[in-house]
CSV table of C-alpha atoms in Angstrom, one decimal:
chain,number,residue,atom,x,y,z
A,17,MET,CA,30.2,4.9,2.4
A,18,SER,CA,26.9,4.3,4.2
A,19,ARG,CA,28.1,5.8,7.4
A,20,ALA,CA,29.9,8.7,5.7
A,21,HIS,CA,27.4,9.8,3.1
A,22,HIS,CA,24.0,7.9,2.8
A,23,LEU,CA,20.9,9.0,4.8
A,24,ALA,CA,18.5,6.1,4.6
A,25,PRO,CA,14.7,6.4,4.9
A,26,PHE,CA,13.0,5.6,8.2
A,27,SER,CA,16.4,4.9,10.0
A,28,ASP,CA,18.0,5.5,13.3
A,29,TYR,CA,21.4,6.7,11.9
A,30,GLN,CA,23.5,5.8,15.0
A,31,GLN,CA,22.0,2.3,15.1
A,32,LEU,CA,22.5,1.9,11.3
A,33,ALA,CA,26.1,3.0,11.6
A,34,GLU,CA,26.8,0.5,14.3
A,35,LYS,CA,25.3,-2.5,12.5
A,36,GLY,CA,25.9,-1.4,8.9
A,37,PRO,CA,23.3,-2.0,6.1
A,38,ARG,CA,22.8,-5.3,4.4
A,39,ILE,CA,24.0,-4.7,0.8
A,40,ILE,CA,21.8,-6.2,-1.8
A,41,THR,CA,23.7,-6.8,-5.0
A,42,LYS,CA,21.5,-8.7,-7.5
A,43,ALA,CA,18.0,-10.2,-7.9
A,44,ASP,CA,16.2,-12.7,-10.1
A,45,GLY,CA,12.6,-13.9,-10.0
A,46,VAL,CA,11.5,-13.8,-6.3
A,47,TYR,CA,15.1,-14.0,-5.0
A,48,LEU,CA,17.7,-11.5,-3.9
A,49,TRP,CA,21.4,-12.0,-3.2
A,50,ASP,CA,23.5,-9.9,-0.8
A,51,SER,CA,27.1,-9.0,-0.9
A,52,GLU,CA,28.0,-12.0,1.2
A,53,GLY,CA,26.4,-14.3,-1.4
A,54,HIS,CA,23.3,-15.2,0.7
A,55,LYS,CA,20.2,-16.1,-1.3
A,56,ILE,CA,17.0,-14.5,0.1
A,57,LEU,CA,13.4,-15.1,-0.8
A,58,ASP,CA,11.8,-11.7,-1.1
A,59,GLY,CA,8.5,-12.0,0.8
A,60,MET,CA,7.9,-8.3,0.5
A,61,ALA,CA,8.3,-7.8,-3.3
A,62,GLY,CA,10.9,-5.1,-2.6
A,63,LEU,CA,8.5,-2.6,-0.9
A,64,TRP,CA,5.2,-4.1,-2.0
A,65,CYS,CA,6.0,-3.3,-5.6
A,66,VAL,CA,8.0,-5.9,-7.7
A,67,ALA,CA,4.8,-7.5,-9.1
A,68,VAL,CA,6.3,-9.3,-12.1
A,69,GLY,CA,9.5,-10.3,-10.2
A,70,TYR,CA,13.1,-9.3,-10.8
A,71,GLY,CA,15.1,-9.7,-14.0
A,72,ARG,CA,12.3,-9.1,-16.6
A,73,GLU,CA,14.2,-8.2,-19.7
A,74,GLU,CA,11.1,-6.8,-21.4
A,75,LEU,CA,11.1,-3.9,-18.9
A,76,VAL,CA,14.8,-3.3,-19.3
A,77,GLU,CA,14.3,-3.2,-23.1
A,78,ALA,CA,11.3,-0.9,-22.9
A,79,ALA,CA,13.4,1.6,-20.8
A,80,ALA,CA,16.4,1.4,-23.1
A,81,ALA,CA,14.4,1.8,-26.3
A,82,GLN,CA,12.6,4.8,-24.9
A,83,MET,CA,15.8,6.4,-23.7
A,84,ARG,CA,17.2,6.2,-27.2
A,85,GLU,CA,14.0,7.6,-28.7
A,86,LEU,CA,13.0,10.3,-26.2
A,87,PRO,CA,14.7,10.1,-22.8
A,88,PHE,CA,12.8,13.0,-21.3
A,89,TYR,CA,10.3,15.7,-22.1
A,90,ASN,CA,7.8,17.3,-19.8
A,91,THR,CA,4.0,17.3,-20.1
A,92,PHE,CA,3.7,21.0,-19.1
A,93,PHE,CA,2.8,23.8,-21.5
A,94,GLN,CA,0.3,21.9,-23.7
A,95,THR,CA,2.8,19.2,-24.7
A,96,ALA,CA,2.7,15.4,-24.4
A,97,HIS,CA,4.4,12.3,-25.9
A,98,PRO,CA,3.2,8.9,-27.1
A,99,PRO,CA,4.1,6.8,-24.0
A,100,VAL,CA,2.2,8.9,-21.5
A,101,LEU,CA,-0.9,9.0,-23.6
A,102,GLU,CA,-0.8,5.3,-24.3
A,103,LEU,CA,-0.3,4.6,-20.6
A,104,ALA,CA,-3.2,6.8,-19.6
A,105,LYS,CA,-5.5,4.9,-22.0
A,106,ALA,CA,-4.2,1.5,-20.8
A,107,ILE,CA,-4.9,2.4,-17.2
A,108,ALA,CA,-8.4,3.6,-18.0
A,109,GLU,CA,-9.1,0.3,-19.7
A,110,ILE,CA,-8.4,-1.7,-16.5
A,111,ALA,CA,-9.7,0.9,-13.9
A,112,PRO,CA,-13.3,0.6,-12.5
A,113,PRO,CA,-16.0,1.9,-14.8
A,114,GLY,CA,-16.2,5.7,-15.1
A,115,MET,CA,-12.6,6.3,-14.2
A,116,ASN,CA,-11.0,7.4,-17.4
A,117,HIS,CA,-8.5,10.1,-16.6
A,118,VAL,CA,-5.0,9.9,-15.0
A,119,PHE,CA,-2.7,12.6,-13.5
A,120,PHE,CA,0.9,11.2,-13.3
A,121,THR,CA,3.4,11.7,-10.5
A,122,GLY,CA,6.7,10.3,-9.3
A,123,GLY,CA,5.2,8.0,-6.7
A,124,GLY,CA,2.4,7.3,-4.3
A,125,SER,CA,3.3,10.2,-1.9
A,126,GLU,CA,3.1,12.7,-4.7
A,127,GLY,CA,-0.1,11.0,-5.8
A,128,ASN,CA,-1.7,11.7,-2.5
A,129,ASP,CA,-0.4,15.3,-2.5
A,130,THR,CA,-2.1,15.7,-5.9
A,131,MET,CA,-5.3,14.2,-4.5
A,132,LEU,CA,-5.5,16.7,-1.7
A,133,ARG,CA,-4.9,19.6,-4.1
A,134,LEU,CA,-7.3,18.3,-6.7
A,135,VAL,CA,-10.1,17.5,-4.2
A,136,ARG,CA,-10.0,21.1,-2.9
A,137,HIS,CA,-9.9,22.5,-6.4
A,138,TYR,CA,-12.9,20.4,-7.3
A,139,TRP,CA,-15.0,21.7,-4.4
A,140,ALA,CA,-13.9,25.3,-5.0
A,141,ALA,CA,-14.9,24.9,-8.7
A,142,LYS,CA,-18.3,23.8,-7.5
A,143,GLY,CA,-18.7,27.0,-5.4
A,144,GLN,CA,-18.1,25.2,-2.1
A,145,PRO,CA,-14.5,26.3,-1.2
A,146,GLN,CA,-15.2,25.6,2.5
A,147,LYS,CA,-15.3,21.9,1.9
A,148,LYS,CA,-11.6,21.3,2.7
A,149,VAL,CA,-11.4,18.7,5.4
A,150,ILE,CA,-10.3,15.2,4.5
A,151,ILE,CA,-11.1,12.2,6.8
A,152,ALA,CA,-8.5,9.5,7.0
A,153,ARG,CA,-7.9,6.5,9.3
A,154,GLU,CA,-5.6,6.0,12.2
A,155,ASN,CA,-2.6,3.8,11.4
A,156,ALA,CA,-3.1,4.3,7.7
A,157,TYR,CA,-0.1,5.0,5.5
A,158,HIS,CA,-0.5,7.5,2.6
A,159,GLY,CA,3.1,8.5,2.0
A,160,SER,CA,5.9,10.5,3.6
A,161,THR,CA,5.5,14.0,2.2
A,162,VAL,CA,4.0,16.7,4.4
A,163,ALA,CA,0.5,16.1,3.0
A,164,GLY,CA,1.0,12.3,2.7
A,165,ALA,CA,2.2,11.9,6.3
A,166,SER,CA,-0.6,14.1,7.5
A,167,LEU,CA,-3.2,12.0,5.7
A,168,GLY,CA,-1.6,8.9,7.2
A,169,GLY,CA,-2.6,8.1,10.7
A,170,MET,CA,0.8,7.0,12.1
A,171,LYS,CA,1.4,9.0,15.3
A,172,TYR,CA,5.2,8.5,15.3
A,173,MET,CA,5.3,10.2,12.0
A,174,HIS,CA,3.1,13.1,13.2
A,175,GLU,CA,5.5,13.7,16.1
A,176,GLN,CA,8.2,14.9,13.8
A,177,GLY,CA,7.4,18.0,11.8
A,178,ASP,CA,4.3,19.3,13.6
A,179,LEU,CA,1.8,17.1,11.7
A,180,PRO,CA,-0.9,16.7,10.7
A,181,ILE,CA,-1.4,19.9,8.8
A,182,PRO,CA,-4.8,21.6,9.3
A,183,GLY,CA,-7.8,20.2,7.5
A,184,ILE,CA,-7.1,16.5,8.0
A,185,VAL,CA,-8.8,14.4,10.7
A,186,HIS,CA,-8.7,10.7,11.6
A,187,ILE,CA,-11.1,7.9,12.6
A,188,PRO,CA,-10.4,4.5,14.1
A,189,GLN,CA,-9.1,1.8,11.9
A,190,PRO,CA,-10.9,-1.5,11.3
A,191,TYR,CA,-8.4,-3.6,13.1
A,192,TRP,CA,-10.4,-6.3,15.0
A,193,PHE,CA,-7.5,-8.3,16.3
A,194,GLY,CA,-5.8,-5.4,17.9
A,195,GLU,CA,-8.7,-3.2,18.8
A,196,GLY,CA,-11.9,-5.2,18.6
A,197,GLY,CA,-12.2,-5.9,22.3
A,198,GLU,CA,-15.2,-8.1,23.2
A,199,MET,CA,-17.0,-7.4,19.9
A,200,THR,CA,-17.3,-10.0,17.2
A,201,PRO,CA,-15.5,-9.1,14.0
A,202,ASP,CA,-18.8,-8.2,12.2
A,203,GLU,CA,-19.9,-6.1,15.2
A,204,PHE,CA,-16.6,-4.3,15.2
A,205,GLY,CA,-16.7,-3.8,11.4
A,206,ILE,CA,-20.0,-2.0,11.8
A,207,TRP,CA,-18.8,0.1,14.7
A,208,ALA,CA,-15.6,1.1,12.8
A,209,ALA,CA,-17.5,2.1,9.7
A,210,ASP,CA,-20.0,4.1,11.8
A,211,GLN,CA,-17.1,6.2,13.0
A,212,LEU,CA,-17.0,7.8,9.5
A,213,GLU,CA,-20.6,9.1,9.8
A,214,LYS,CA,-19.9,10.2,13.3
A,215,LYS,CA,-16.9,12.3,12.1
A,216,ILE,CA,-18.8,13.7,9.1
A,217,LEU,CA,-21.5,15.0,11.5
A,218,GLU,CA,-18.9,16.2,14.0
A,219,VAL,CA,-17.0,18.2,11.4
A,220,GLY,CA,-20.1,19.2,9.3
A,221,GLU,CA,-20.9,17.8,5.9
A,222,ASP,CA,-20.6,21.3,4.5
A,223,LYS,CA,-16.9,21.2,5.5
A,224,VAL,CA,-15.9,17.6,4.6
A,225,ALA,CA,-14.3,17.2,1.2
A,226,ALA,CA,-13.4,13.5,1.1
A,227,PHE,CA,-12.7,10.2,2.9
A,228,ILE,CA,-9.5,8.4,2.0
A,229,ALA,CA,-8.8,4.8,2.8
A,230,GLU,CA,-6.7,1.8,1.6
A,231,PRO,CA,-8.8,-1.2,0.7
A,232,VAL,CA,-6.4,-3.1,3.0
A,233,GLN,CA,-4.1,-1.1,5.2
A,234,GLY,CA,-0.7,-2.4,4.1
A,235,ALA,CA,2.1,-0.7,6.0
A,236,GLY,CA,-0.2,-0.5,9.0
A,237,GLY,CA,0.1,-4.3,9.3
A,238,VAL,CA,-2.1,-5.8,6.5
A,239,ILE,CA,-5.3,-4.7,8.3
A,240,ILE,CA,-8.1,-6.6,6.5
A,241,PRO,CA,-11.5,-5.1,7.5
A,242,PRO,CA,-14.2,-7.4,8.8
A,243,ASP,CA,-16.7,-8.5,6.1
A,244,SER,CA,-19.2,-6.0,7.5
A,245,TYR,CA,-17.0,-3.0,7.1
A,246,TRP,CA,-17.0,-1.9,3.4
A,247,PRO,CA,-20.7,-2.5,2.8
A,248,ARG,CA,-21.5,-0.2,5.8
A,249,ILE,CA,-18.9,2.4,4.6
A,250,ARG,CA,-20.7,2.4,1.2
A,251,GLU,CA,-24.0,3.0,3.0
A,252,VAL,CA,-22.5,6.0,4.9
A,253,LEU,CA,-20.9,7.5,1.8
A,254,ALA,CA,-24.2,7.3,-0.1
A,255,ARG,CA,-25.8,9.5,2.5
A,256,TYR,CA,-23.4,12.4,2.2
A,257,ASP,CA,-22.0,14.7,-0.5
A,258,ILE,CA,-18.3,13.9,-0.1
A,259,LEU,CA,-15.7,12.3,-2.4
A,260,PHE,CA,-14.3,8.8,-1.8
A,261,VAL,CA,-10.6,8.3,-2.4
A,262,ALA,CA,-9.2,4.7,-2.6
A,263,ASP,CA,-5.4,4.6,-1.9
A,264,GLU,CA,-4.5,1.7,-4.3
A,265,VAL,CA,-0.7,2.2,-4.0
A,266,ILE,CA,-0.3,-1.3,-2.4
A,267,CYS,CA,-3.5,-3.1,-3.5
A,268,GLY,CA,-3.5,-1.9,-7.1
A,269,PHE,CA,-2.3,-3.9,-10.1
A,270,GLY,CA,-3.2,-7.4,-9.0
A,271,ARG,CA,-2.2,-7.7,-5.4
A,272,THR,CA,-5.7,-8.9,-4.3
A,273,GLY,CA,-6.3,-11.1,-7.3
A,274,GLU,CA,-8.3,-8.3,-9.0
A,275,TRP,CA,-6.8,-5.3,-10.9
A,276,PHE,CA,-7.6,-3.1,-7.9
A,277,GLY,CA,-8.6,-3.6,-4.3
A,278,SER,CA,-11.7,-1.5,-5.1
A,279,ASP,CA,-12.7,-4.2,-7.5
A,280,TYR,CA,-12.2,-6.9,-4.9
A,281,TYR,CA,-14.5,-5.2,-2.4
A,282,GLY,CA,-17.0,-3.8,-4.9
A,283,ASN,CA,-16.2,-0.2,-4.0
A,284,GLN,CA,-16.7,2.8,-6.4
A,285,PRO,CA,-14.2,5.5,-5.6
A,286,ASP,CA,-14.1,8.9,-7.1
A,287,LEU,CA,-10.3,9.0,-7.2
A,288,MET,CA,-7.7,6.3,-6.9
A,289,THR,CA,-4.0,6.8,-6.0
A,290,ILE,CA,-1.6,4.4,-7.7
A,291,ALA,CA,2.1,3.6,-7.8
A,292,LYS,CA,4.3,0.6,-6.9
A,293,GLY,CA,2.9,-2.2,-9.0
A,294,LEU,CA,2.3,0.2,-11.9
A,295,THR,CA,6.0,-0.3,-13.0
A,296,SER,CA,6.8,-3.2,-10.7
A,297,GLY,CA,9.2,-0.8,-9.1
A,298,TYR,CA,11.7,-0.9,-12.0
A,299,VAL,CA,11.5,2.9,-12.3
A,300,PRO,CA,9.6,5.4,-10.0
A,301,MET,CA,6.1,6.3,-11.1
A,302,GLY,CA,2.7,7.0,-9.5
A,303,GLY,CA,-0.5,8.8,-10.3
A,304,LEU,CA,-4.1,9.6,-9.5
A,305,ILE,CA,-6.9,8.1,-11.4
A,306,VAL,CA,-9.8,10.6,-11.7
A,307,SER,CA,-13.5,9.7,-12.3
A,308,ASP,CA,-15.5,11.3,-15.0
A,309,LYS,CA,-17.7,12.9,-12.3
A,310,VAL,CA,-14.7,14.8,-10.9
A,311,PHE,CA,-13.1,15.5,-14.3
A,312,GLU,CA,-16.3,17.1,-15.7
A,313,VAL,CA,-16.1,19.7,-12.9
A,314,ILE,CA,-12.3,20.5,-13.0
A,315,ASN,CA,-12.4,20.5,-16.9
A,316,GLN,CA,-14.5,23.6,-16.7
A,317,ALA,CA,-12.5,25.3,-13.9
A,318,GLY,CA,-9.5,26.7,-15.8
A,319,ASP,CA,-5.9,25.9,-14.9
A,320,PHE,CA,-5.1,23.2,-12.3
A,321,ASN,CA,-2.0,24.9,-10.9
A,322,HIS,CA,-0.1,21.7,-9.9
A,323,GLY,CA,2.4,19.3,-11.4
A,324,PHE,CA,5.9,17.8,-11.2
A,325,THR,CA,8.9,17.9,-13.6
A,326,TYR,CA,8.6,14.1,-14.0
A,327,SER,CA,4.8,13.9,-14.3
A,328,GLY,CA,4.4,11.2,-17.0
A,329,HIS,CA,8.1,10.7,-17.6
A,330,PRO,CA,8.4,8.9,-21.0
A,331,VAL,CA,10.8,6.2,-19.7
A,332,ALA,CA,8.6,5.4,-16.7
A,333,ALA,CA,5.5,5.4,-19.0
A,334,ALA,CA,7.2,3.0,-21.4
A,335,VAL,CA,8.2,0.6,-18.6
A,336,ALA,CA,4.7,0.8,-17.1
A,337,LEU,CA,3.1,-0.1,-20.4
A,338,ALA,CA,5.4,-3.1,-20.8
A,339,ASN,CA,4.7,-4.1,-17.2
A,340,LEU,CA,0.9,-3.9,-17.7
A,341,ARG,CA,1.3,-6.0,-20.9
A,342,ILE,CA,3.1,-8.7,-18.8
A,343,LEU,CA,0.4,-8.7,-16.1
A,344,ARG,CA,-2.4,-9.0,-18.7
A,345,ASP,CA,-0.9,-11.1,-21.5
A,346,GLU,CA,0.7,-13.7,-19.2
A,347,GLY,CA,-2.4,-13.9,-17.1
A,348,VAL,CA,-0.6,-12.9,-13.9
A,349,VAL,CA,-3.5,-11.3,-12.2
A,350,ALA,CA,-5.9,-14.1,-13.2
A,351,ARG,CA,-3.4,-16.7,-11.9
A,352,VAL,CA,-3.1,-14.9,-8.5
A,353,LYS,CA,-6.9,-15.0,-8.2
A,354,ALA,CA,-7.4,-18.6,-9.3
A,355,GLU,CA,-4.2,-20.4,-8.1
A,356,THR,CA,-1.5,-18.7,-6.1
A,357,ALA,CA,-3.6,-16.5,-3.7
A,358,PRO,CA,-5.8,-19.4,-2.6
A,359,TYR,CA,-2.7,-21.6,-2.2
A,360,LEU,CA,-0.8,-19.0,-0.2
A,361,GLN,CA,-3.7,-18.3,2.1
A,362,ALA,CA,-4.2,-22.0,2.8
A,363,ARG,CA,-0.5,-22.6,3.5
A,364,LEU,CA,-0.2,-19.5,5.7
A,365,ARG,CA,-3.1,-20.5,7.8
A,366,GLU,CA,-1.3,-23.7,8.7
A,367,LEU,CA,0.9,-21.4,10.9
A,368,ALA,CA,-2.1,-20.6,13.1
A,369,ASP,CA,-1.3,-23.7,15.2
A,370,HIS,CA,2.1,-22.3,16.3
A,371,PRO,CA,2.2,-21.4,20.0
A,372,LEU,CA,3.5,-17.9,19.1
A,373,VAL,CA,0.7,-17.1,16.6
A,374,GLY,CA,-2.5,-15.4,17.7
A,375,GLU,CA,-4.0,-14.9,14.2
A,376,VAL,CA,-3.1,-15.5,10.6
A,377,ARG,CA,-5.0,-13.4,8.1
A,378,GLY,CA,-4.7,-12.4,4.4
A,379,LEU,CA,-6.2,-12.1,1.0
A,380,GLY,CA,-4.7,-12.2,-2.4
A,381,LEU,CA,-1.0,-12.1,-2.0
A,382,LEU,CA,-1.1,-10.2,1.2
A,383,GLY,CA,-0.6,-11.9,4.6
A,384,ALA,CA,-0.1,-11.1,8.3
A,385,ILE,CA,1.0,-13.2,11.3
A,386,GLU,CA,0.2,-11.8,14.7
A,387,LEU,CA,2.8,-12.8,17.4
A,388,VAL,CA,1.3,-13.0,20.9
A,389,GLN,CA,2.1,-14.1,24.4
A,390,ASP,CA,-1.5,-15.4,25.1
A,391,LYS,CA,-3.5,-16.7,22.1
A,392,ALA,CA,-6.8,-16.9,23.9
A,393,GLN,CA,-6.6,-13.3,25.2
A,394,ARG,CA,-4.9,-11.8,22.1
A,395,LYS,CA,-2.3,-10.5,24.6
A,396,ARG,CA,1.0,-9.1,23.3
A,397,TYR,CA,4.5,-9.5,24.7
A,398,PRO,CA,5.8,-6.3,26.4
A,399,ALA,CA,6.6,-3.7,23.7
A,400,ASP,CA,10.2,-3.4,24.8
A,401,TRP,CA,10.8,-7.1,24.0
A,402,ALA,CA,10.4,-6.2,20.3
A,403,VAL,CA,9.4,-9.7,19.4
A,404,GLY,CA,8.6,-8.7,15.8
A,405,MET,CA,12.1,-7.5,15.3
A,406,ILE,CA,13.5,-10.7,16.8
A,407,CYS,CA,11.5,-12.6,14.3
A,408,ARG,CA,12.6,-10.3,11.5
A,409,GLY,CA,16.2,-10.9,12.4
A,410,HIS,CA,15.8,-14.7,12.3
A,411,CYS,CA,14.1,-14.3,8.9
A,412,PHE,CA,17.0,-12.4,7.5
A,413,ALA,CA,19.5,-14.9,8.9
A,414,ASN,CA,17.5,-17.8,7.3
A,415,GLY,CA,17.0,-16.5,3.8
A,416,LEU,CA,13.5,-14.8,4.0
A,417,ILE,CA,12.4,-11.3,4.0
A,418,MET,CA,9.3,-10.7,6.2
A,419,ARG,CA,8.5,-7.3,7.5
A,420,ALA,CA,7.7,-6.5,11.2
A,421,VAL,CA,5.1,-4.0,12.0
A,422,GLY,CA,5.3,-4.0,15.8
A,423,ASP,CA,4.7,-7.7,16.6
A,424,THR,CA,2.9,-8.4,13.3
A,425,MET,CA,4.8,-10.1,10.6
A,426,ILE,CA,3.6,-9.3,7.1
A,427,ILE,CA,4.3,-10.5,3.6
A,428,ALA,CA,3.4,-9.4,0.1
A,429,PRO,CA,5.6,-11.5,-2.3
A,430,PRO,CA,5.9,-10.9,-6.1
A,431,LEU,CA,2.8,-11.8,-8.0
A,432,VAL,CA,4.7,-14.3,-10.0
A,433,ILE,CA,5.6,-16.5,-7.0
A,434,SER,CA,5.1,-20.2,-7.7
A,435,PRO,CA,3.4,-22.8,-5.4
A,436,ALA,CA,6.8,-24.4,-4.8
A,437,GLU,CA,8.2,-21.0,-3.7
A,438,ILE,CA,5.2,-20.5,-1.5
A,439,ASP,CA,6.1,-23.8,0.2
A,440,GLU,CA,9.6,-22.5,0.7
A,441,LEU,CA,8.3,-19.2,2.2
A,442,VAL,CA,6.0,-20.9,4.6
A,443,ALA,CA,8.6,-23.5,5.7
A,444,LYS,CA,11.1,-20.7,6.4
A,445,ALA,CA,8.5,-18.7,8.2
A,446,ARG,CA,7.7,-21.6,10.5
A,447,LEU,CA,11.4,-22.1,11.2
A,448,CYS,CA,11.8,-18.5,12.1
A,449,LEU,CA,8.7,-18.6,14.4
A,450,ASP,CA,10.3,-21.6,16.2
A,451,LEU,CA,13.6,-19.7,16.6
A,452,THR,CA,11.8,-16.6,17.8
A,453,LEU,CA,9.8,-18.6,20.4
A,454,ALA,CA,12.9,-20.3,21.7
A,455,GLU,CA,14.6,-16.9,22.1
A,456,VAL,CA,11.6,-15.4,23.8
A,457,GLN,CA,11.1,-18.4,26.2
A,458,ALA,CA,14.8,-18.2,27.1
A,459,ARG,CA,14.4,-14.6,28.0
A,460,ALA,CA,11.3,-15.3,30.1
């Protein structure tokens, strides 16, 4: 059926047809099972999203109850329904101060499309329609729609579809391990942040509408900025009249041990894109949190001619409300900060002594392991060796999902992972590193 009918995302279809997909049939807690009966620890929480773990009956019951009461109605034409209004209020209560308004979408990509439309609407309403350019970062991921892929800085995505679209420019990412050269991490963090000011001046402040960035670049390889980066970015933003957009699709809803990555770093965005952990992935939903500052302008500007059939879908909203209650009432976010994040980071860093590992980094329940040929020089293996994919294959074969971004192995397990399950994750990761090293050495 896969070969005959299914077009999978981000896939080489000939390669997929030759190998066949791995069929996942059930899940519970932090574990998956495939059609062959293998049990797999899901070190990626699905696709960064299954915050409360698999098998939470509260979310199933919330969806079923809402389907019986009101399975669907739109939020166009001056209508609404209780779940969407209650959810908007609940999100405002946990968002950073002054962020009290939410536009709902079907996912993070749509959230960033909405952001682009709304940012340009905002500046036009202020009488500055020429402020259209959005600055983003190289190797960032902001979705896979035309606007989302353009905002993202992944060149292999830009190569297909004549992207980026006009009005989007990129600056270097704060990736010290891969691009810091001879600079110290703090020196590199300052340099990378200063590229924002350089680009604003190059484009012209009168033309720049916004800067968008993930607190931590997730799909880019869990790129954690040096400590000097965000304070310098805040200094730059304070000097110019542009909006700051935080893409919180991955970092939001507890991943960093705070409700949002912006809370972790002390940033104050004007807009925040959300998705993934909002519903723990049980149903699709995303959105854009809008600050009072931005809302006060667009509130006076007539119609915002934008929306989706499923904006604020009642079933998705009911599931999101139940999910937020679990995260809050069971103290999940607080436990990540106080217990599981420190434990995971300590255990992960034990892997730094492995001969294949050049760096281990992470924060909250995010982690990255850099695979290198020469630790001292931060030198990679030849790209065509695909060492990361070799490691990923050993992980799958040994009951662990870790994702390969080039030769960087990344993890983002469910927020409910226990210390014992973290021990299992790290033990399996070490085994797979050993197997990868043996295979690479045999090839050399």
